[in-house]
Amino acid sequence: MHREAVDYVVVGSGAGGGTVAARLAESGMRVLLLEAGGDPRNLTGGVRGMPDGNRLPDDYDVPAFHCFASENEALRWDFYVNHYAVPDRQARDWRAGPEGVLYPRAGTLGGCTAHNAMILVCPHHEDWRRIEALTGDASWSPREMQRHFRRLEDCHYRPVQRRLAALGIDRTGHGYDGWLATDKGIPRAALRDDELVDMVLSSVRKIAGERADLGERLRWFLESAADPNDIDRLEDAAEGLCYTPLSTRRGRRVGSRERVLDVARRHPDRLIVELDALATRVVLDASGRAIGVDYLKGERLYRAHAVPNNDPGEPHHIAARREVILAGGAFNTPQLLMLSGIGDPAELGRHGIDLRARLDGVGCNLQDRYEVAVINRMAFDRWESLAGADFAVGDALWRAWDKHGSSLYATNGAGIGVIRRSTPDAPLPDLFCMALLAHFDGYYPGYAAELSRHFNCLTWAVLKAHTANRAGRVRLASADPRDRPRIDFNYLDEGSEGHEADLRGVVEGVKLVRRITEPLRRRGLIAAEEVPGDGVQSDDEIAAYIRDNAWGHHASCSCRIGPKDEGGVLDSRFRVHGVPGLRVVDASVFPRIPGFFIAAAVYMVGEKAAETILEDAKRQPLTEEATNGI
C-alpha cells in the first residue's frame, strides 16, 4: 500500500524523532512520523513478575513507576546485550542469561522517554565544544546548543529566576516558555521524612569536609541553589550536592509523546502519526538518494516486544518529497541503515544484503556509561516517605499523587545527587552518584517486581560519565527487519585504551558513596550493606566487583558525526555521508557520549536538527518531480 507523499518521513518518536518531527510540522512541513509501537496511555499491559494485571496508563503517568513502565509488557522491547565477548567472563555477571544481559528499551509513542527516569541534566559545554572542533561547525558551540535547550525547556523549579526572566533578566541558561516542562526531583512531602532529611544533612557535611576546593563548591551551591542545569554561570565546574531535574509537569511524566500529540492536534494536516508501523527499509533510487521508507503495519511486529505478534504485517510504502530522517536510537538506526544496504560491505555480505553505500562506521563506536550500585538495608522497616506505598494504583501515595500531584510518587525515587571528579586532575566532573529510596541493582527480567518488595533500602547508584570505551558495536543478527540486532559493548579491558582510568573512576565512586553513608552507619541507621557487601573492601576487590557487575542504559554513538574516512557516518548537519536525502537524529549521532544523562542531549539535538533541516530546505526548493511525489 502506498500513502500520499509527504515532505519528511521520520522513523522513531523518541527524544530525537518526536522533537524534530513536531518542530518541522510546526514550521509548515508535512511530516509522517512512523512509530513501531502504540500510544502508552491507550494500551493494556501488566508487569513481568507482578500479579496486578493491567497497570496502564499509570505506569506511564506516575513518575515513581518508571521501573514498572520498563517492564510493562505493552511497552517493553527486551534487548539483550553482551558486555564481554568471552562467555565465561560474561557469565560472571549474575544478570546474564542465555541471550545476554537485559537492556530495556521502549517500543511505544515517545520511545524511551516513555519509560526513562525522566532525569534532564544538560551535558557539559565541553561535550559541544568537541563536536564544534571536530567538524569546524560553529552551530555546535555551547552557546548555540544552550539556545536550543532554552527553546525546549519550560522550567518550573526556579520560580524567582522565572519571574526575572519574564523581565528579561536571566543568567541561568534555563528556558521558561518551551514545550518540555521540568521540575525538581524532591517534593516537599519527601523532605518531611526525618530519616531522609538526616541523610541529606549528613551527606552535605561529609561532602563539605572533603578536598581543598570547599570555597568554589560553596559558591556553586549558593549561586545555583544545587541546580545542575544552572549551566550558564557554572560552565563545567559544578561539583557537589545537587538535586535531579525531571521532565514532569504537576507530578506527571511528560516527554516527546506529549509534544507530538500536541502538534498533531494543532496541525493535523501537517503531522501525521502512524502507530504500529515497523520500518523495514529506507528506499533509495537509482542514484542512491533516499526517497522513502518501506514499513509493515501491525501491532507488536518487532520480535524484541514482550509479546511479539507472529502475523506478517501489511506492507506499506511512504515517499518523501524532501528527506527521510532516522531516529530509531543507537540500536535500531544502525540496524535499519544496514538493512537498507548502507554500512560495512563485509557485514552486509554476511546476510546477503546488496551494498548501496559503503560506510564502515555504521554500528561501530557504540558507547555507554559504567554504572554500579551500593545498596544499604536500613535499620527500620520502611522509609517514612513510603508509608502506605504498595507501588500500585489506589494505594495511599497514589491517591495523594492523583489528587495533588504530590507524595514520593511524583518523583523518580531519587533523593539527592552528588557530582564529582573521580580524581582531582580529571578534565571534567565524571561521577554522578544518586541516592535512591529503593533496592536497585541493575536490569534483569523481573527487576521491577523485585524492587516493589523493598521499602527500607538506600541505593547509591554510581554513574561514570565521559567513558573512554569506543569499542562497542551493533551488528545484524539476520536480514529480517523483525529480528533484534546483535549488540556487543566490549567492556573495560576488551574495549578501547583508557579502560584503566574508567575502572579507577568507578572504584572512586563506590568509595565516595561509602564515605557519604558512613555517618548513617555510625548512628545505627544502616543495618547492613547488602551490595557489594562488607567482604568487598580493597580497591582490587571493588574493581573485581565492578568488572563483573557494571551495567549501562545510555546507549549512543553508533552512527557518529565525523569524517567518513575516520569511521564517521554523518556530517555536522546530520546528513548520512554519500546518501542524499537521508539524515539521522537520535542518540547514535554523538562522537563521544555526552554529559551524565543522555535525554537532554538528544532533545537538544532534535531541536538543532529541525533548525538545520529547515535552513537547508530554504536553500533547496522542491523540484516539480518531488512536488508531485514522484
XYZ file of C-alpha atoms in Angstrom:
630
model
C 0.000 0.000 0.000
C 1.339 3.434 -0.973
C 0.444 6.509 1.058
C 0.402 10.035 -0.304
C 3.914 11.503 -0.314
C 4.981 13.856 2.472
C 7.856 16.294 2.807
C 9.649 14.308 5.522
C 9.370 10.786 6.841
C 10.637 10.446 10.418
C 11.262 6.956 11.785
C 11.017 6.837 15.582
C 9.160 9.075 18.047
C 11.631 9.372 20.926
C 13.538 12.409 22.170
C 15.156 12.919 18.769
C 12.479 11.852 16.301
C 9.474 13.217 18.153
C 11.198 16.557 18.660
C 12.326 17.009 15.061
C 9.012 15.823 13.596
C 6.973 18.209 15.744
C 9.176 21.205 15.010
C 9.192 20.557 11.245
C 5.397 20.271 11.199
C 5.015 23.400 13.307
C 7.158 25.220 10.736
C 4.896 24.322 7.842
C 6.268 20.996 6.585
C 4.134 17.917 6.025
C 5.592 15.074 8.112
C 4.784 11.400 8.571
C 6.067 10.047 11.882
C 6.415 6.262 11.965
C 6.336 4.557 15.363
C 6.534 0.772 15.730
C 4.507 0.754 18.955
C 1.224 2.172 20.168
C 0.259 5.014 22.485
C 1.266 4.080 26.072
C -1.832 5.732 27.527
C -4.133 3.696 25.283
C -2.540 0.272 25.729
C -3.171 -2.517 28.222
C -0.392 -4.418 29.929
C 0.904 -5.883 33.159
C 4.406 -6.007 34.611
C 6.642 -9.034 34.439
C 6.532 -10.930 37.734
C 3.699 -8.875 39.242
C 0.085 -10.042 39.675
C -1.669 -6.711 39.268
C -2.988 -7.164 35.727
C -3.234 -4.017 33.635
C -1.148 -1.150 35.066
C -1.536 1.391 32.271
C -1.775 4.303 31.913
C -0.398 4.687 35.455
C 2.937 3.024 34.718
C 3.403 5.768 32.144
C 1.935 8.686 34.091
C 3.313 8.129 37.605
C 6.975 9.190 37.780
C 7.805 6.717 40.563
C 6.510 3.864 38.384
C 9.185 4.289 35.697
C 10.782 0.932 36.524
C 7.416 -0.745 36.052
C 6.974 1.055 32.727
C 10.229 -0.505 31.523
C 8.897 -3.947 32.481
C 5.332 -3.410 31.258
C 4.519 -5.938 28.551
C 2.648 -3.396 26.424
C 5.648 -1.068 26.151
C 8.803 -3.031 26.562
C 11.285 -4.122 23.954
C 13.709 -6.558 25.563
C 17.134 -6.222 24.039
C 19.902 -8.482 25.308
C 23.498 -7.329 25.075
C 26.947 -8.759 25.591
C 29.214 -6.917 27.994
C 32.099 -9.258 27.201
C 32.932 -11.429 24.208
C 34.311 -14.296 26.323
C 31.340 -16.393 27.518
C 32.926 -17.416 30.820
C 33.616 -13.798 31.660
C 30.113 -12.694 30.700
C 28.706 -15.463 32.894
C 30.299 -13.899 35.993
C 27.589 -11.234 35.792
C 24.694 -12.772 37.726
C 22.225 -10.905 35.480
C 23.453 -12.599 32.307
C 21.170 -15.210 30.762
C 21.483 -17.339 27.633
C 20.775 -14.328 25.407
C 22.940 -11.880 27.337
C 22.173 -9.052 29.772
C 18.757 -7.378 29.620
C 18.829 -3.876 28.134
C 15.307 -2.389 28.386
C 14.052 -0.243 25.510
C 10.555 1.101 24.848
C 8.614 0.361 21.659
C 5.877 2.960 22.036
C 4.929 6.535 21.209
C 7.601 8.649 22.886
C 10.239 5.944 22.624
C 12.414 5.645 25.706
C 11.053 8.927 27.068
C 8.011 6.774 27.933
C 9.900 4.618 30.437
C 13.043 6.512 31.431
C 13.682 8.033 34.865
C 12.878 11.495 33.418
C 16.211 12.980 34.579
C 17.017 16.037 32.490
C 20.586 17.204 33.097
C 22.366 19.202 30.397
C 25.666 17.937 29.001
C 28.864 19.774 29.781
C 29.783 22.646 27.468
C 32.942 20.742 26.583
C 30.824 17.996 25.005
C 29.583 20.516 22.449
C 32.996 22.142 22.006
C 34.416 18.777 20.949
C 31.863 18.401 18.170
C 32.458 22.008 17.106
C 36.217 21.352 16.956
C 35.785 18.039 15.132
C 33.521 19.467 12.441
C 34.536 23.125 12.280
C 30.817 23.920 12.529
C 30.172 26.826 14.914
C 26.492 25.905 15.204
C 27.631 23.197 17.668
C 29.134 25.741 20.063
C 27.949 25.626 23.684
C 26.202 28.977 23.291
C 24.231 27.762 20.268
C 23.333 24.445 21.866
C 22.170 26.162 25.048
C 19.887 28.271 22.871
C 18.181 25.056 21.764
C 17.797 23.960 25.389
C 16.165 27.271 26.258
C 13.802 26.822 23.348
C 12.569 23.431 24.510
C 12.514 23.819 28.319
C 9.668 25.143 30.456
C 11.390 25.317 33.856
C 9.111 25.372 36.909
C 11.613 24.776 39.704
C 13.363 28.163 39.722
C 10.384 30.469 40.447
C 12.418 33.604 41.239
C 14.510 33.215 38.103
C 11.349 32.521 36.131
C 9.899 35.860 37.216
C 13.173 37.642 36.461
C 13.320 36.009 33.029
C 9.906 37.499 32.262
C 11.564 40.889 32.809
C 14.444 39.981 30.505
C 16.892 39.138 33.314
C 18.339 35.624 33.247
C 21.767 34.122 33.730
C 20.773 30.553 34.459
C 20.644 29.012 30.976
C 17.090 27.816 31.563
C 14.108 28.143 29.267
C 10.768 29.221 30.701
C 8.338 29.028 27.790
C 9.316 25.860 25.942
C 7.293 22.713 25.387
C 9.046 20.367 27.863
C 8.139 21.064 31.484
C 10.793 20.442 34.142
C 10.546 20.298 37.905
C 12.564 19.277 40.959
C 13.076 15.660 41.881
C 12.393 16.205 45.607
C 8.879 17.334 46.610
C 8.059 18.821 49.996
C 6.376 15.568 51.024
C 9.659 13.682 50.700
C 11.504 16.254 52.798
C 9.140 15.579 55.714
C 10.835 12.195 56.025
C 13.048 12.535 59.133
C 15.444 9.804 58.016
C 15.729 11.330 54.553
C 16.477 14.765 55.973
C 19.136 13.194 58.215
C 20.653 11.548 55.164
C 20.752 14.806 53.221
C 22.344 16.738 56.084
C 24.870 14.002 56.751
C 25.797 13.948 53.082
C 26.202 17.727 52.975
C 28.511 17.673 55.977
C 30.535 14.780 54.597
C 30.992 16.317 51.170
C 31.784 19.740 52.612
C 34.662 18.282 54.576
C 36.451 16.785 51.575
C 39.126 18.360 49.362
C 40.558 21.820 49.353
C 38.105 23.429 46.909
C 35.404 23.970 49.532
C 35.099 27.662 48.675
C 34.489 27.007 44.997
C 31.911 24.319 45.706
C 30.170 26.508 48.266
C 29.991 29.316 45.685
C 28.435 26.918 43.166
C 25.924 25.662 45.694
C 24.851 29.182 46.679
C 24.685 30.564 43.137
C 22.882 27.622 41.606
C 20.752 26.507 44.586
C 22.056 22.964 43.809
C 20.621 23.097 40.278
C 22.909 21.165 37.885
C 21.340 22.931 34.899
C 22.329 26.423 36.035
C 24.947 25.943 33.391
C 25.495 29.448 32.032
C 27.055 30.556 35.313
C 28.632 27.247 36.227
C 30.191 26.241 32.904
C 31.703 22.774 33.551
C 32.964 23.390 37.081
C 29.932 22.250 39.064
C 30.734 19.738 41.773
C 28.954 18.866 44.972
C 25.444 18.200 46.152
C 22.569 18.638 43.685
C 19.033 17.533 43.009
C 17.884 15.854 39.814
C 15.672 17.944 37.494
C 12.877 15.854 35.998
C 10.752 16.192 32.870
C 7.469 16.259 34.777
C 4.507 18.623 34.969
C 2.328 18.783 38.065
C 3.786 15.477 39.189
C 3.195 13.617 35.913
C 5.591 12.369 33.254
C 5.923 14.447 30.105
C 8.108 13.821 27.084
C 8.135 13.609 23.325
C 4.745 11.846 23.307
C 3.031 14.969 24.663
C 4.909 17.181 22.225
C 3.965 15.044 19.223
C 0.290 14.759 20.159
C 0.024 18.480 20.863
C 1.407 19.422 17.446
C -0.660 16.739 15.697
C -3.791 18.122 17.363
C -2.990 21.692 16.315
C -1.758 20.781 12.828
C -3.474 17.524 11.811
C -2.836 18.258 8.139
C 0.919 18.593 8.727
C 1.900 15.993 11.349
C 0.589 12.509 10.645
C 1.401 9.939 13.323
C 1.387 6.336 12.122
C 1.452 3.943 15.083
C 2.147 0.201 14.884
C 4.367 0.849 11.860
C 7.693 -1.022 11.776
C 10.153 0.495 9.300
C 11.916 -2.234 7.327
C 13.994 -0.367 4.720
C 14.982 3.071 3.512
C 14.215 3.139 -0.203
C 16.984 4.547 -2.410
C 16.555 5.488 -6.063
C 18.946 4.559 -8.868
C 21.234 7.458 -7.976
C 21.431 6.414 -4.324
C 19.153 9.115 -2.952
C 16.728 8.295 -0.135
C 13.201 8.716 -1.480
C 11.001 6.898 1.021
C 10.527 4.145 3.577
C 9.024 0.664 3.424
C 7.256 -0.423 6.580
C 4.999 -3.124 7.968
C 1.682 -2.164 9.510
C 0.650 -4.229 12.515
C 0.865 -4.452 16.282
C 3.926 -5.873 18.064
C 5.751 -6.915 14.909
C 9.287 -6.398 16.219
C 10.491 -9.556 17.969
C 12.050 -7.621 20.852
C 8.486 -6.928 22.007
C 7.451 -8.697 25.190
C 4.541 -10.349 23.362
C 5.580 -10.439 19.686
C 2.935 -10.881 17.017
C 3.620 -13.682 14.540
C 1.393 -12.181 11.832
C 3.378 -10.999 8.786
C 2.106 -7.418 8.898
C 0.757 -5.409 5.991
C 3.441 -3.936 3.658
C 3.289 -0.162 3.175
C 5.411 2.432 1.423
C 5.670 6.157 2.024
C 7.513 8.522 -0.326
C 9.460 11.507 0.998
C 9.491 14.572 -1.228
C 12.375 16.060 0.706
C 14.111 13.692 3.131
C 14.000 10.612 5.317
C 15.061 11.089 8.947
C 16.016 8.062 11.046
C 15.547 8.358 14.799
C 15.309 4.759 15.977
C 18.065 5.046 18.574
C 21.523 3.590 18.989
C 20.416 0.011 18.244
C 17.679 0.332 15.642
C 19.053 3.149 13.482
C 22.238 1.279 12.502
C 20.141 -1.849 12.010
C 17.845 -0.031 9.577
C 20.766 1.532 7.719
C 22.362 -1.885 7.226
C 19.065 -3.448 6.134
C 18.911 -0.673 3.517
C 22.342 -1.534 2.131
C 24.241 1.213 3.942
C 27.209 0.080 6.002
C 30.263 -2.162 6.045
C 30.301 -4.378 2.907
C 31.590 -7.365 4.870
C 28.779 -7.086 7.427
C 26.125 -6.711 4.731
C 27.564 -9.554 2.680
C 27.206 -11.982 5.574
C 23.446 -11.512 5.327
C 23.080 -11.314 1.557
C 22.263 -7.590 1.502
C 23.287 -5.642 -1.589
C 25.608 -2.739 -0.882
C 24.188 0.675 -1.807
C 26.560 2.947 0.120
C 29.791 1.968 1.830
C 30.011 3.372 5.362
C 32.221 1.187 7.523
C 31.339 3.145 10.658
C 27.657 2.160 10.753
C 27.064 0.349 14.049
C 30.592 0.988 15.316
C 31.708 3.324 18.113
C 28.810 2.174 20.358
C 29.245 3.696 23.821
C 27.639 3.707 27.258
C 28.278 4.627 30.878
C 29.513 2.265 33.526
C 27.118 2.048 36.467
C 27.129 0.060 39.696
C 25.096 0.107 42.893
C 25.888 0.263 46.597
C 22.774 -0.974 48.411
C 22.191 -0.467 52.149
C 19.472 -2.108 54.196
C 18.232 0.451 56.714
C 17.671 -0.279 60.399
C 13.955 0.499 60.184
C 11.146 -1.273 58.379
C 10.077 1.424 55.950
C 11.033 4.913 54.869
C 8.503 7.392 56.230
C 8.115 8.710 52.684
C 6.949 5.242 51.619
C 4.329 4.813 54.349
C 1.235 3.369 52.670
C 3.075 2.550 49.440
C 2.435 -0.680 47.545
C 3.573 0.707 44.167
C 0.030 0.100 42.998
C -2.928 2.099 41.757
C -5.147 3.166 44.622
C -2.641 2.995 47.476
C -2.202 5.983 49.805
C 0.679 7.537 47.867
C -1.104 7.049 44.563
C -4.169 8.842 45.928
C -2.035 11.805 47.040
C -0.330 11.842 43.668
C -3.608 11.603 41.762
C -5.310 14.362 43.764
C -2.468 16.803 44.350
C 0.474 15.682 42.195
C 2.374 15.129 45.448
C 3.924 12.313 47.538
C 7.042 10.400 46.627
C 5.175 9.075 43.584
C 5.659 12.500 41.973
C 9.406 11.798 41.884
C 11.524 9.124 40.239
C 12.629 7.873 43.663
C 15.921 9.767 43.651
C 16.703 11.702 46.801
C 19.847 13.646 46.040
C 22.777 13.566 43.674
C 26.481 14.230 44.055
C 28.637 15.435 41.153
C 32.375 14.865 41.483
C 35.615 14.401 39.605
C 36.870 10.876 40.128
C 40.376 12.321 40.504
C 41.421 15.938 41.146
C 43.080 16.147 37.713
C 40.090 14.809 35.729
C 39.313 17.355 32.972
C 35.574 17.286 33.715
C 33.368 16.094 36.562
C 32.797 12.458 35.624
C 30.897 10.918 38.540
C 27.200 11.315 39.226
C 26.207 9.444 42.377
C 22.494 9.313 43.060
C 20.617 8.271 46.203
C 17.524 6.152 45.558
C 14.986 5.127 48.180
C 14.829 1.718 46.564
C 16.601 -1.582 46.052
C 18.107 -1.217 42.577
C 20.926 -3.388 41.278
C 20.686 -3.052 37.510
C 18.453 -4.618 34.884
C 17.323 -8.227 34.630
C 13.965 -9.857 33.871
C 11.762 -9.180 36.878
C 13.905 -6.417 38.379
C 10.917 -4.071 38.794
C 8.898 -6.712 40.634
C 11.848 -7.256 42.971
C 12.127 -3.504 43.553
C 8.459 -3.377 44.613
C 9.168 -5.711 47.546
C 11.647 -3.452 49.352
C 10.709 -0.401 51.418
C 13.762 0.178 53.613
C 16.695 0.287 51.237
C 19.022 3.103 50.282
C 20.762 2.566 46.956
C 23.557 4.805 45.806
C 23.823 4.427 42.025
C 27.321 5.326 40.845
C 27.468 6.550 37.243
C 30.801 7.073 35.454
C 30.489 9.593 32.625
C 32.943 10.533 29.860
C 33.979 6.912 29.489
C 36.864 6.038 27.179
C 35.459 2.859 25.652
C 34.516 3.253 21.980
C 34.725 -0.428 21.032
C 31.044 -1.349 21.192
C 29.280 -2.460 18.048
C 25.821 -3.163 16.649
C 25.668 -5.912 14.028
C 22.840 -7.617 12.211
C 21.658 -10.946 13.553
C 19.855 -11.586 10.272
C 18.432 -9.787 7.247
C 14.954 -9.982 8.788
C 13.930 -6.479 9.950
C 11.807 -8.012 12.696
C 14.814 -9.580 14.441
C 16.833 -7.817 17.121
C 20.417 -6.935 16.167
C 23.471 -8.320 17.919
C 24.915 -5.854 20.437
C 28.428 -6.112 21.876
C 29.736 -3.461 24.279
C 33.215 -4.944 24.874
C 33.554 -3.642 28.420
C 36.702 -2.326 30.065
C 39.906 -4.159 29.015
C 38.117 -5.705 25.994
C 37.468 -2.167 24.787
C 39.439 0.944 23.948
C 42.558 2.360 25.518
C 41.742 4.215 28.719
C 39.811 1.434 30.429
C 42.104 1.616 33.474
C 41.018 5.209 34.157
C 37.356 4.245 33.699
C 37.694 1.409 36.190
C 39.547 3.594 38.703
C 36.826 6.220 38.351
C 34.050 3.792 39.273
C 36.138 2.479 42.190
C 36.453 6.039 43.470
C 32.689 6.480 43.092
C 31.993 3.426 45.260
C 34.431 4.675 47.888
C 32.824 8.136 47.788
C 29.287 6.917 48.470
C 30.558 4.705 51.259
C 32.123 7.756 52.883
C 28.854 9.635 52.448
C 26.863 6.919 54.209
C 29.370 6.324 56.986
C 27.698 8.864 59.337
C 24.392 6.981 58.923
C 26.157 3.716 59.673
C 27.791 5.135 62.817
C 24.403 6.389 64.018
C 22.890 2.951 63.561
C 20.536 3.960 60.742
C 22.100 1.425 58.350
C 21.724 -2.218 59.338
C 23.975 -3.657 56.639
C 25.468 -3.011 53.236
C 23.966 -5.731 51.066
C 25.705 -4.870 47.779
C 28.604 -5.179 47.179
C 28.823 -6.098 50.884
C 31.348 -5.835 53.666
C 33.510 -8.521 52.069
C 34.407 -6.141 49.218
C 36.737 -3.513 50.695
C 40.109 -3.144 48.974
C 40.478 -1.289 45.677
C 41.207 -4.593 43.947
C 38.077 -6.195 45.420
C 35.923 -3.227 44.407
C 37.420 -3.301 40.895
C 36.618 -7.013 40.556
C 33.034 -6.324 41.664
C 32.746 -3.579 39.038
C 34.166 -5.723 36.225
C 31.601 -8.437 36.948
C 28.582 -6.281 37.809
C 28.651 -2.959 35.949
C 25.827 -2.125 33.569
C 24.598 0.816 31.481
C 21.434 2.269 29.956
C 22.564 5.230 27.813
C 23.481 3.511 24.549
C 24.713 6.033 21.995
C 27.260 6.985 19.307
C 26.721 4.099 16.849
C 26.219 6.380 13.779
C 28.570 9.127 14.778
C 29.207 12.554 13.312
C 32.672 12.751 11.794
C 34.755 12.314 8.627
C 33.856 9.251 6.595
C 37.471 8.113 6.343
C 37.702 8.104 10.141
C 34.607 5.975 10.648
C 32.095 8.805 10.672
C 28.583 8.179 9.379
C 27.177 11.727 9.409
C 28.331 15.232 8.628
C 27.738 18.085 11.068
C 24.263 18.663 9.586
C 23.109 15.100 10.376
C 23.351 14.012 6.715
C 24.443 10.444 6.023
C 27.674 10.502 4.051
C 27.110 9.599 0.410
C 23.324 9.166 0.717
C 21.472 12.362 -0.251
C 18.084 12.836 1.346
C 18.899 10.809 4.473
C 19.653 12.074 7.992
C 19.939 10.611 11.491
C 18.650 12.449 14.581
C 18.928 10.399 17.765
C 21.394 9.230 20.426
C 23.552 7.496 17.828
C 24.886 10.768 16.329
C 27.399 11.689 19.048
C 31.110 11.039 18.503
C 31.558 10.668 22.281
C 28.855 10.028 24.861
C 27.864 13.426 26.322
C 27.279 14.537 29.906
C 25.776 12.350 32.628
C 22.311 11.512 31.236
C 21.513 11.248 27.538
C 17.925 12.536 27.286
C 18.648 16.282 27.481
C 21.371 15.996 24.852
C 19.065 14.146 22.452
C 16.226 16.635 22.929
C 18.706 19.423 22.164
C 19.925 17.582 19.065
C 16.312 17.211 17.906
C 15.783 20.968 18.125
C 19.092 21.693 16.408
C 18.372 19.204 13.622
C 14.974 20.757 12.913
C 16.543 24.194 12.574
C 19.293 22.804 10.332
C 16.855 20.917 8.110
C 14.630 23.972 7.695
C 17.668 26.085 6.750
C 18.618 23.574 4.069
C 15.028 23.396 2.821
C 15.025 27.145 2.182
C 18.163 26.793 0.091
C 16.858 23.787 -1.847
C 13.349 24.350 -3.238
C 11.445 21.251 -4.265
C 11.620 20.259 -7.908
C 8.410 19.696 -9.836
C 9.032 15.934 -9.701
C 9.389 15.976 -5.923
C 6.337 18.200 -5.520
C 4.291 15.604 -7.365
C 5.614 12.868 -5.101
C 7.485 11.034 -7.880
